[in-house]
PDB file of C-alpha atoms in Angstrom:
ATOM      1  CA  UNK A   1     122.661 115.761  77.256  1.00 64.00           C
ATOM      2  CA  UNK A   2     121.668 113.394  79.911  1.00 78.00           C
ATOM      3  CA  UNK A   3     120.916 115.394  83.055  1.00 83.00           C
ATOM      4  CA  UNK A   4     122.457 113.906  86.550  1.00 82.00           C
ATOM      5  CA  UNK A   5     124.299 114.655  89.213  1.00 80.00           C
ATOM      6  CA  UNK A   6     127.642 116.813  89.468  1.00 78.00           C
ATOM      7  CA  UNK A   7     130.258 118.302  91.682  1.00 77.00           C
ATOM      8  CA  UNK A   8     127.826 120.686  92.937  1.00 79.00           C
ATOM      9  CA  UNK A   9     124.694 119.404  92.551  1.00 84.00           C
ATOM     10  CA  UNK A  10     123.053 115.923  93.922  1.00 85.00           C
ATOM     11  CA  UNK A  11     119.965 114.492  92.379  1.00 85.00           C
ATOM     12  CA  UNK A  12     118.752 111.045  92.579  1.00 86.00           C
ATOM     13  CA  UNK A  13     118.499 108.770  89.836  1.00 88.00           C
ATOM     14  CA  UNK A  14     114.304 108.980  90.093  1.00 91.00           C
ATOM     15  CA  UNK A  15     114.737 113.294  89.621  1.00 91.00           C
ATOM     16  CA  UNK A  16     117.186 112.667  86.784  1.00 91.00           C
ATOM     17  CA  UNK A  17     115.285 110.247  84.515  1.00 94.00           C
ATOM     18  CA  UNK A  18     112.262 112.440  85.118  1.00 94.00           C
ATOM     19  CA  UNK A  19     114.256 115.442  83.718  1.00 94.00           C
ATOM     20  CA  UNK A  20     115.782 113.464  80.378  1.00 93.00           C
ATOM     21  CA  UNK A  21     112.188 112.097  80.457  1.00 94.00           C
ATOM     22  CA  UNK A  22     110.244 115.672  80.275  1.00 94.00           C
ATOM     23  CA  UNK A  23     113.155 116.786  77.447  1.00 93.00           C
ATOM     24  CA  UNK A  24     112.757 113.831  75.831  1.00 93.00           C
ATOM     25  CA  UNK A  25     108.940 114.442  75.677  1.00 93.00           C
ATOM     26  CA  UNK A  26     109.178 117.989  75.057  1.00 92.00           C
ATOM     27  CA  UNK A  27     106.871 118.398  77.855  1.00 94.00           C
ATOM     28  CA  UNK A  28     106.969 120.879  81.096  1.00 96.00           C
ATOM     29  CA  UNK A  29     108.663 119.216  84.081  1.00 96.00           C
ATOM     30  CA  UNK A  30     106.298 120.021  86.848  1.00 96.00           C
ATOM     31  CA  UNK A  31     108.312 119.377  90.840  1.00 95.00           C
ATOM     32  CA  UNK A  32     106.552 119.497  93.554  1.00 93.00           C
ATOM     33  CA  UNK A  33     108.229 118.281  96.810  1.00 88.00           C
ATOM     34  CA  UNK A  34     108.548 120.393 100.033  1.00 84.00           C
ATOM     35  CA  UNK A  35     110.212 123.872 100.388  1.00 82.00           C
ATOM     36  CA  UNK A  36     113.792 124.085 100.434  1.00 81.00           C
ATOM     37  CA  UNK A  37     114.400 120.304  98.105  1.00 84.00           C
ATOM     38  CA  UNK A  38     116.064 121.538  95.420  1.00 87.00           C
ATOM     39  CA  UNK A  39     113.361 122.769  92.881  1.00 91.00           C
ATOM     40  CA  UNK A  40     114.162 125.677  91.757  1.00 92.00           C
ATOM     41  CA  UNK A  41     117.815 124.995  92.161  1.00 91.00           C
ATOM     42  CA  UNK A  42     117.287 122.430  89.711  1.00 93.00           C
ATOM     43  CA  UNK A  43     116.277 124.572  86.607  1.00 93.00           C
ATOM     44  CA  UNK A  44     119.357 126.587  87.803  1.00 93.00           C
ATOM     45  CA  UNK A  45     121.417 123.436  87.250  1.00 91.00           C
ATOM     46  CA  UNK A  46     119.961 122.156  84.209  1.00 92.00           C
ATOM     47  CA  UNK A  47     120.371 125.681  82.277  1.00 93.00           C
ATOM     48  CA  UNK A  48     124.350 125.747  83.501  1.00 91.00           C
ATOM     49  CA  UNK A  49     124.506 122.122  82.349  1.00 88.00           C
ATOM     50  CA  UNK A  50     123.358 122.554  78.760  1.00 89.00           C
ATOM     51  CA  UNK A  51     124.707 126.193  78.833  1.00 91.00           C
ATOM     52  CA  UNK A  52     121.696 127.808  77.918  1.00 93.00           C
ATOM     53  CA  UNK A  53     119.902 130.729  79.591  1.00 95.00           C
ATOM     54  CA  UNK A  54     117.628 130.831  81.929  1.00 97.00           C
ATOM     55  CA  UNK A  55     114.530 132.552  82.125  1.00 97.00           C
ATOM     56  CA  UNK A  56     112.703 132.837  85.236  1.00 97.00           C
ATOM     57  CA  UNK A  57     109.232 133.266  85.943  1.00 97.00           C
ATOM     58  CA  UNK A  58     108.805 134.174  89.745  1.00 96.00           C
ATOM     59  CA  UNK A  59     105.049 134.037  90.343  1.00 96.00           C
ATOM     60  CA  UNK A  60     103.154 135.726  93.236  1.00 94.00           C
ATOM     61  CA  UNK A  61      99.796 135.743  94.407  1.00 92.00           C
ATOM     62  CA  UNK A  62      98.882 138.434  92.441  1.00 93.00           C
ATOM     63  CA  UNK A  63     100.689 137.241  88.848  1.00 94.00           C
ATOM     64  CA  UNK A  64      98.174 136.814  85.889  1.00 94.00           C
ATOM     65  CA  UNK A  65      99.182 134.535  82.959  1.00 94.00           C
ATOM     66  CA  UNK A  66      98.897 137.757  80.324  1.00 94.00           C
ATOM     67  CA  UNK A  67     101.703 138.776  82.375  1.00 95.00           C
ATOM     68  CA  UNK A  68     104.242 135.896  81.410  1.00 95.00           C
ATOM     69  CA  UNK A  69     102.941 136.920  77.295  1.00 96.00           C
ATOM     70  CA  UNK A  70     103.213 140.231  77.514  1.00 96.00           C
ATOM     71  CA  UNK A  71     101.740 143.601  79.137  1.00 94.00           C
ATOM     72  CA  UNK A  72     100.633 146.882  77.265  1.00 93.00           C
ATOM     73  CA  UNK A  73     101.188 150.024  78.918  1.00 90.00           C
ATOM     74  CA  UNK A  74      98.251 152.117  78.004  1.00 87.00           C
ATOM     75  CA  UNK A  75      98.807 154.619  80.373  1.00 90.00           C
ATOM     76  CA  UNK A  76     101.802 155.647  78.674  1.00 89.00           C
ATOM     77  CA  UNK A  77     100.955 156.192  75.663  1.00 85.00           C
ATOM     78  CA  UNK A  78      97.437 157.976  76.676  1.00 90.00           C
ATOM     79  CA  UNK A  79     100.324 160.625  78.111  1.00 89.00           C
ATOM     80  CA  UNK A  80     102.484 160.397  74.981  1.00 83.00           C
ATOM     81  CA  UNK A  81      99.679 161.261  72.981  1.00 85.00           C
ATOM     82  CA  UNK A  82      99.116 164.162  75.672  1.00 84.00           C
ATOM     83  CA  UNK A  83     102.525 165.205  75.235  1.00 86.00           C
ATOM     84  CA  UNK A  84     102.619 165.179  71.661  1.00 81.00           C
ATOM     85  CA  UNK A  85     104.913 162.117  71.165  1.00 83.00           C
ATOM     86  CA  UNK A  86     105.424 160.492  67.864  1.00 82.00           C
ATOM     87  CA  UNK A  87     105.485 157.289  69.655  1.00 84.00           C
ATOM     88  CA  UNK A  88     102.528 156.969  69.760  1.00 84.00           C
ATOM     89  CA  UNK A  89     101.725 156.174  66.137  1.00 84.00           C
ATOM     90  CA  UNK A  90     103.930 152.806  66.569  1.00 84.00           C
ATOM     91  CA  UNK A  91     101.857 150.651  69.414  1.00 89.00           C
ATOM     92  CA  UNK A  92     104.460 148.441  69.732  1.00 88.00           C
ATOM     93  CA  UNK A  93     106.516 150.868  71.964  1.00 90.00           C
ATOM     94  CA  UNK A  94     104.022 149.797  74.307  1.00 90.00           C
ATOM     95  CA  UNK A  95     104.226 146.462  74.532  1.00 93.00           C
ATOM     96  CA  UNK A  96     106.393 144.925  76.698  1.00 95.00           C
ATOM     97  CA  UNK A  97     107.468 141.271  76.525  1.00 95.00           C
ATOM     98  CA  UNK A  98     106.903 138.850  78.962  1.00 96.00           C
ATOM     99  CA  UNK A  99     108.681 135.704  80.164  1.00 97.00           C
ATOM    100  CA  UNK A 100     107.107 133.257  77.792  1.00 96.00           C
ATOM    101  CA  UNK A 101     107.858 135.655  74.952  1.00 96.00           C
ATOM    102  CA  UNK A 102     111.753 136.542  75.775  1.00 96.00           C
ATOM    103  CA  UNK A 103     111.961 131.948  76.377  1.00 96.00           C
ATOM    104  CA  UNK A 104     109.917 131.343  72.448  1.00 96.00           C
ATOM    105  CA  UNK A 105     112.471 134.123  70.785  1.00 95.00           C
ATOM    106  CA  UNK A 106     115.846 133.173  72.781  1.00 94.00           C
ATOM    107  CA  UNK A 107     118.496 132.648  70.183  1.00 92.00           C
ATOM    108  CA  UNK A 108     119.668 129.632  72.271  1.00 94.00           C
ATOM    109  CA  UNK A 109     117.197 127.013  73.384  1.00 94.00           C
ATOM    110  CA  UNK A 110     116.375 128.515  76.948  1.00 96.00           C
ATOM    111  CA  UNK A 111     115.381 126.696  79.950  1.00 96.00           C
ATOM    112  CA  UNK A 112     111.977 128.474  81.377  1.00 97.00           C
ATOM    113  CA  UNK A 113     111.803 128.485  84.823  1.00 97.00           C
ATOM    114  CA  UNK A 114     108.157 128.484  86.469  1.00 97.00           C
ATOM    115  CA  UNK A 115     108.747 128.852  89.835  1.00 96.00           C
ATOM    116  CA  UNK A 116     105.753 128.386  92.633  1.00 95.00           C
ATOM    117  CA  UNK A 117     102.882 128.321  90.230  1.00 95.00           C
ATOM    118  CA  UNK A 118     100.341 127.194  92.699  1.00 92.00           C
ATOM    119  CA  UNK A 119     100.769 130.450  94.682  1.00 92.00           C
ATOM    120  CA  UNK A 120      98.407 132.210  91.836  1.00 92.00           C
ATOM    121  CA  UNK A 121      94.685 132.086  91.422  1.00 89.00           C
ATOM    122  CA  UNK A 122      93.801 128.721  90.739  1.00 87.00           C
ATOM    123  CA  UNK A 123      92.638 129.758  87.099  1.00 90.00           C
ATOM    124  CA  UNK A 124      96.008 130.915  86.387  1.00 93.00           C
ATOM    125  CA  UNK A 125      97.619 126.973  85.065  1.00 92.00           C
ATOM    126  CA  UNK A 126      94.303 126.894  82.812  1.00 91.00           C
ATOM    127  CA  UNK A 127      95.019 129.913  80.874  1.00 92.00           C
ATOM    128  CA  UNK A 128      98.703 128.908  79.905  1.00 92.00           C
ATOM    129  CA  UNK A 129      97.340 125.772  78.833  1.00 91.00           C
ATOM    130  CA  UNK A 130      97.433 126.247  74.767  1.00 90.00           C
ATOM    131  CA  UNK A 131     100.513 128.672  75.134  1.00 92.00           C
ATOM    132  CA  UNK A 132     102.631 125.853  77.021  1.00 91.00           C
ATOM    133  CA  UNK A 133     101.045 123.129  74.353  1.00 91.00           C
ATOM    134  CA  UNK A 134     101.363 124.668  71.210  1.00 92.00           C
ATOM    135  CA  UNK A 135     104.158 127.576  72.374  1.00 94.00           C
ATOM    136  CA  UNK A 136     102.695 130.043  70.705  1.00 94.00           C
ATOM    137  CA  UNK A 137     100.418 133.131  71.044  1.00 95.00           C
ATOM    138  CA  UNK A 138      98.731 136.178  69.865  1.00 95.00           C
ATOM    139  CA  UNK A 139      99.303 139.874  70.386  1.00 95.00           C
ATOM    140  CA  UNK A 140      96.050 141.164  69.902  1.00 93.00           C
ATOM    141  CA  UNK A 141      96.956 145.127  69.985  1.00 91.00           C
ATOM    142  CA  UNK A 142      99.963 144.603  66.690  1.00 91.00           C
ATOM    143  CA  UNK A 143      97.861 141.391  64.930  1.00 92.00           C
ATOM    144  CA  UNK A 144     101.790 139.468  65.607  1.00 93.00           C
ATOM    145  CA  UNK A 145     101.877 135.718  66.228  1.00 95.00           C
ATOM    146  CA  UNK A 146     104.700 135.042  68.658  1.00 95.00           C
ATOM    147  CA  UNK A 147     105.664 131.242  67.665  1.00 95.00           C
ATOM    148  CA  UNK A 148     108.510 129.434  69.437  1.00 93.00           C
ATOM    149  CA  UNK A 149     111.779 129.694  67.730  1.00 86.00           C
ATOM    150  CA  UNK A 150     112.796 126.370  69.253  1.00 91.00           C
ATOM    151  CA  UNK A 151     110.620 124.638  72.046  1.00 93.00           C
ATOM    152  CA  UNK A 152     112.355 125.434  75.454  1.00 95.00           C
ATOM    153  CA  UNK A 153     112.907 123.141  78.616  1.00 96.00           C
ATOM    154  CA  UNK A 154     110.074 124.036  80.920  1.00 97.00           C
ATOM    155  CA  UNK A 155     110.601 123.176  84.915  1.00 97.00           C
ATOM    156  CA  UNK A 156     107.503 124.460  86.674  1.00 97.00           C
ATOM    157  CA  UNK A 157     107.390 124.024  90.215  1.00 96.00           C
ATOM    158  CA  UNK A 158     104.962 123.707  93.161  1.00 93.00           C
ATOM    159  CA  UNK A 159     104.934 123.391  97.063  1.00 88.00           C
ATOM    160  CA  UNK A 160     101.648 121.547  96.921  1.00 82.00           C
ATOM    161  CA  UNK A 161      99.794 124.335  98.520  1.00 80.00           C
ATOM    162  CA  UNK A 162      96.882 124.352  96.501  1.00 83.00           C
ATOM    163  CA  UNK A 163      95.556 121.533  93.902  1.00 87.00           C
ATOM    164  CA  UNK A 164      96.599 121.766  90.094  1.00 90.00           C
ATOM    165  CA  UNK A 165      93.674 121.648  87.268  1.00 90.00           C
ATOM    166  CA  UNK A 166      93.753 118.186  85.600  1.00 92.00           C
ATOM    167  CA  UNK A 167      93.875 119.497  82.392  1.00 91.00           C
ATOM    168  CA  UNK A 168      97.483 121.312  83.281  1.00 92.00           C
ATOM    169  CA  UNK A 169      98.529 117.966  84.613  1.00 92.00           C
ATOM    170  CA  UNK A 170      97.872 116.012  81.608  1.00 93.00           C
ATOM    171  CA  UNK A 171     100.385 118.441  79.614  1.00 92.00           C
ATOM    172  CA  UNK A 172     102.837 117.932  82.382  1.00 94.00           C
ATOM    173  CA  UNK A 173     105.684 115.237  82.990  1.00 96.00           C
ATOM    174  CA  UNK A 174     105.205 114.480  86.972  1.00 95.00           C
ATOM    175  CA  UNK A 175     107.678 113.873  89.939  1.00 95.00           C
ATOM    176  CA  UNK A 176     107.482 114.254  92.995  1.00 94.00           C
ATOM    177  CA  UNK A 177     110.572 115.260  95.408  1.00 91.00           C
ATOM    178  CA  UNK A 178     111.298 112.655  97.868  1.00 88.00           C
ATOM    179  CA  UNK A 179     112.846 114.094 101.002  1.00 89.00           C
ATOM    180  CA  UNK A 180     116.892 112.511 100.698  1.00 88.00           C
ATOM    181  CA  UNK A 181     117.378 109.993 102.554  1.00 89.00           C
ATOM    182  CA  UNK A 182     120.944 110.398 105.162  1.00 91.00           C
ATOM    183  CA  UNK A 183     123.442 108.740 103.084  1.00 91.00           C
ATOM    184  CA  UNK A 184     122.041 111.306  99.729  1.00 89.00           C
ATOM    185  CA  UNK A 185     122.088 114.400 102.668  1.00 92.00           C
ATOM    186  CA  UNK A 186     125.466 113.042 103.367  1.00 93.00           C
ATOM    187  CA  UNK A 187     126.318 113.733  99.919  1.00 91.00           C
ATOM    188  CA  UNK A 188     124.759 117.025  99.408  1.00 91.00           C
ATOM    189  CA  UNK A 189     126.428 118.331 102.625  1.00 93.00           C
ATOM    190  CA  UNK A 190     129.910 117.160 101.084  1.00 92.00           C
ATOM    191  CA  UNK A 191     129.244 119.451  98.202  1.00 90.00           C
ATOM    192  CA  UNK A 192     128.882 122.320 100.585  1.00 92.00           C
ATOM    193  CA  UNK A 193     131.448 121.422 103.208  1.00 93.00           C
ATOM    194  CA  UNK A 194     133.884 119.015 101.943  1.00 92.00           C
ATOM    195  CA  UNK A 195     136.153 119.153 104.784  1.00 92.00           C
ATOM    196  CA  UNK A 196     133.513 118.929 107.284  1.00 93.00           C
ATOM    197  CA  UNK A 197     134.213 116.161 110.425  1.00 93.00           C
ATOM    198  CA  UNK A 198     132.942 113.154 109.873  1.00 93.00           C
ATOM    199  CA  UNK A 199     131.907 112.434 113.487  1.00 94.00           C
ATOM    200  CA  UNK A 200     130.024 115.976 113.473  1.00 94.00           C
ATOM    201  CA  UNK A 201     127.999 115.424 110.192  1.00 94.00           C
ATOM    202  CA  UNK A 202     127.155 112.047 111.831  1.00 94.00           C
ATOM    203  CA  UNK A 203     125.422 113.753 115.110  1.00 93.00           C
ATOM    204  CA  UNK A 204     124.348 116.530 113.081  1.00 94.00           C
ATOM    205  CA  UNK A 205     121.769 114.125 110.610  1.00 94.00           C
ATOM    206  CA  UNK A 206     121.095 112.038 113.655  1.00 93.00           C
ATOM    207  CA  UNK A 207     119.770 115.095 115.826  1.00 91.00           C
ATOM    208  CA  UNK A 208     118.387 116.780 112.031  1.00 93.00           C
ATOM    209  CA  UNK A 209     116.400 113.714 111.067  1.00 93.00           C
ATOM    210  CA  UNK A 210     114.963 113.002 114.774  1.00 91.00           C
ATOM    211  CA  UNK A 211     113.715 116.650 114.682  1.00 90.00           C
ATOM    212  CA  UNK A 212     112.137 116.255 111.883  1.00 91.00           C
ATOM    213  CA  UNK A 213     110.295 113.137 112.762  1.00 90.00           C
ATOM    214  CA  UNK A 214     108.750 115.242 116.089  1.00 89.00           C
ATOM    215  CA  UNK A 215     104.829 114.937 115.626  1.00 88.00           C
ATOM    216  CA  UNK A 216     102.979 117.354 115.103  1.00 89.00           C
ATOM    217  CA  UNK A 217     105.951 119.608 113.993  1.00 89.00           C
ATOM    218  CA  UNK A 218     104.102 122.890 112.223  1.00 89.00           C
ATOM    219  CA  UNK A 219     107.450 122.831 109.402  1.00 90.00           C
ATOM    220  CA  UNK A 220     110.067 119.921 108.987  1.00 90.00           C
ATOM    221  CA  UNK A 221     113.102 121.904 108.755  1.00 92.00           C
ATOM    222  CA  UNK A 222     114.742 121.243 104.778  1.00 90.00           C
ATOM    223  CA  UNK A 223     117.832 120.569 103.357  1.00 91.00           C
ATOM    224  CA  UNK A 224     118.267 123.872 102.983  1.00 90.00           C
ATOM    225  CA  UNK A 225     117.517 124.372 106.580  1.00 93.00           C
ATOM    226  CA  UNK A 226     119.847 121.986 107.388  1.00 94.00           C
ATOM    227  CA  UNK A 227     122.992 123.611 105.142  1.00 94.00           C
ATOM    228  CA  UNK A 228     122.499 126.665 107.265  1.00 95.00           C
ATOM    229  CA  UNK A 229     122.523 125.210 110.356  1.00 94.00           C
ATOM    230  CA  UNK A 230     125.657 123.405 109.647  1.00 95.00           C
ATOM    231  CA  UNK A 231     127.737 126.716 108.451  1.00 95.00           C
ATOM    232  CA  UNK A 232     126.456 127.782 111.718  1.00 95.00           C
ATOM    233  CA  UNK A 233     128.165 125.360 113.907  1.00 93.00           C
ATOM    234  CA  UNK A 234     131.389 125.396 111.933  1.00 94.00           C
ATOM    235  CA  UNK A 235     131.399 129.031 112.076  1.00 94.00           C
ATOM    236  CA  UNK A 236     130.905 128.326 115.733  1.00 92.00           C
ATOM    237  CA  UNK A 237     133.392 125.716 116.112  1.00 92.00           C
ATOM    238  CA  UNK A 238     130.517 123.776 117.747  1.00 91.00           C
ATOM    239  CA  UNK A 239     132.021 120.167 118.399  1.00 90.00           C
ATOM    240  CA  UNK A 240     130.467 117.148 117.618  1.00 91.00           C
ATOM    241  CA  UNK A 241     130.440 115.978 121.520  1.00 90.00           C
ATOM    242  CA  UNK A 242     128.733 119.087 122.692  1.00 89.00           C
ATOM    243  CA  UNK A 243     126.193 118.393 120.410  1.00 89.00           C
ATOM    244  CA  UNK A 244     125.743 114.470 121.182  1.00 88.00           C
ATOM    245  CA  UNK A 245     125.309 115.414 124.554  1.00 85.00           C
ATOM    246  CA  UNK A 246     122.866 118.317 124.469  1.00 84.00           C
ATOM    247  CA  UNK A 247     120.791 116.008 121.796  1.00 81.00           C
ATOM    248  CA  UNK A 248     121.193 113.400 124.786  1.00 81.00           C
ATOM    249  CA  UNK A 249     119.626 115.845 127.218  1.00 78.00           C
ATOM    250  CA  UNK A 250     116.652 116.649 124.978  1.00 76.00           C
ATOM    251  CA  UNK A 251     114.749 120.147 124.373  1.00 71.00           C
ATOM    252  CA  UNK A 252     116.549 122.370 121.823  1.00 78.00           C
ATOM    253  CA  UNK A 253     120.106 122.263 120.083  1.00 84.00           C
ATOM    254  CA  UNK A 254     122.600 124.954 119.570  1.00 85.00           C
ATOM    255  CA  UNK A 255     121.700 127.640 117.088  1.00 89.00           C
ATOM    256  CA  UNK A 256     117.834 126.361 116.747  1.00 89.00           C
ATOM    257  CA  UNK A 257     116.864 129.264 114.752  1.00 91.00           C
ATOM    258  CA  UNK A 258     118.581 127.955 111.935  1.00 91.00           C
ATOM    259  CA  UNK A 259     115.861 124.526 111.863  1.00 91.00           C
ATOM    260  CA  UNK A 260     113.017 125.561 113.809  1.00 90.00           C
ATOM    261  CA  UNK A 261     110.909 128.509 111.903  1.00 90.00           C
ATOM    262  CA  UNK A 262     108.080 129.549 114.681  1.00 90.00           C
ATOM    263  CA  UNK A 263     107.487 129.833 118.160  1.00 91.00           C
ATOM    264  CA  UNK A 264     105.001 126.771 118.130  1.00 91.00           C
ATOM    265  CA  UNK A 265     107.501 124.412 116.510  1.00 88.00           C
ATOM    266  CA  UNK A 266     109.712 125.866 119.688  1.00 89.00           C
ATOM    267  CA  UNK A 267     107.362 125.239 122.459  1.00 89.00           C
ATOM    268  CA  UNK A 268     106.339 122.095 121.142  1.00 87.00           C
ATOM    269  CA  UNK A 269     110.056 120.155 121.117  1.00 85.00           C
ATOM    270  CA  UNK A 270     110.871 122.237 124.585  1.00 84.00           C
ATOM    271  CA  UNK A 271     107.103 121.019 126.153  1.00 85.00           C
ATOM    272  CA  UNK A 272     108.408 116.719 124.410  1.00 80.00           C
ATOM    273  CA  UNK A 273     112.036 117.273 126.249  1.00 76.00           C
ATOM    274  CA  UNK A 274     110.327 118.294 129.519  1.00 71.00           C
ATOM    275  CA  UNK A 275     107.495 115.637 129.676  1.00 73.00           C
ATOM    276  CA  UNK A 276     110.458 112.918 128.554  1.00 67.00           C
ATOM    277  CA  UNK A 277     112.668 114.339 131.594  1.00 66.00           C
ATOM    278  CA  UNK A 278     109.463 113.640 133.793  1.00 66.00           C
ATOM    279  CA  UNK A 279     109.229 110.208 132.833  1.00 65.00           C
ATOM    280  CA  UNK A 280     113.356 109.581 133.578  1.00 62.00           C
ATOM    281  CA  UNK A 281     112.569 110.237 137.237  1.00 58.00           C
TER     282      UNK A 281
END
């Protein structure tokens, strides 16, 4: 399969050949791009497009790469040996499989999902290096070697909040999320809202993408950002004049709350439309 777009899903042509690139490799995909591009959405894609199940891998601050191999619950079998249990005697009642082991034994060649990995300790990419590279491991408490069935798809992604080892990178097929440009939003909208107004859309980007070029702006607001804000003001019957002309006027739009995340980013475009005001008179 070559990955690309579809009825309900826009990539560009860069994302695409970096996908059928990583496959082609056999190598993880690692994203990175801001919050709210598309990156986990991707893997989401990708598994529906090949059929194949997905296996995600949320990760947290506190997530520790035994966890995605598997976990062995000690605890309860100190209190089935309390309790007189006979499963105790079989150790592997204890073990519980993680998300690397349920993606190496999938029946169908899964796609693994990785999702956020820079939001664990920064040791955490280093000790998946030799299971991602060889896709295999070792349970130490039942002497089993968990090998990959068949190697699955691996999408990791990353919102660039902390820096990456080099020696994960190296095992890693790069790319970087470009924020879309107004004709791609265009067509990413259309998925969403295919009947939407034409003239609407048009003042919607306009006021979207001058927001987002505000300086000093604490957090661009996303595509994602964007999607919402748009359901908002059909749901609202907002037209598109009203909006032209309070964009005209300056300071915030209609239904802010849906772009702007914090009360700095608020200030800030209120304090621009006020000193701009000043300056008309």
């Amino acid at each position: 399969m070559q990955f690309a777009s579809t009825d309900s899903y826009i990539v560009s042509e860069q994302l695409a050949l970096a996908v059928n690139a990583a496959i082609t490799l056999e190598k993880p995909l690692l994203l990175k791009g801001e919050p709210g591009t598309g990156k986990t959405r991707l893997a989401e894609e990708l598994a529906k497009g090949l059929n194949a199940p997905l296996v995600r891998w949320q990760i947290k601050s506190t997530t520790k790469a035994q966890q995605g191999l598997y976990e062995y619950d000690a605890v309860s079998r100190l209190r089935d040996s309390q309790l007189g249990s006979d499963k105790v005697h079989d150790i592997s009642n204890y073990i519980k499989p993680g998300k690397l082991w349920q993606a190496f034994t999938a029946e169908q060649r899964p796609v693994l999902l990785i999702d956020e990995i820079d939001k664990a300790d920064i040791e955490f990419p280093n000790d998946l290096l030799h299971e991602l590279d060889q896709m295999e491991f070792h349970v130490y408490e039942t002497g089993e070697q968990i090998k990959a069935e068949q190697r699955p798809i691996v999408i990791i992604t990353s919102n660039n909040e902390k820096e990456l080892p080099d020696a994960f990178l190296r095992r890693c097929f790069f790319h970087y999320i470009q924020f879309p440009d107004a004709d791609t939003l265009k067509d990413i909208v259309h998925v969403h809202y295919p009947d939407i107004q034409k003239q609407l859309l048009s003042t919607a980007l306009e006021v979207f993408f001058d927001l987002r070029s505000t300086p000093n702006l604490k957090k661009k607001p996303s595509t994602s950002e964007l999607i919402d804000w748009l359901k908002l003001l059909l749901a609202e019957q907002v037209p598109a004049k009203q909006l032209a002309e309070q964009h005209d006027k300056g300071g915030l739009m209609p239904l802010f709350g849906a772009l702007l995340k914090n009360e700095q980013d608020v200030e800030l475009v209120e304090k621009l439309a006020f000193m701009a005001r000043r300056r008309e008179r």
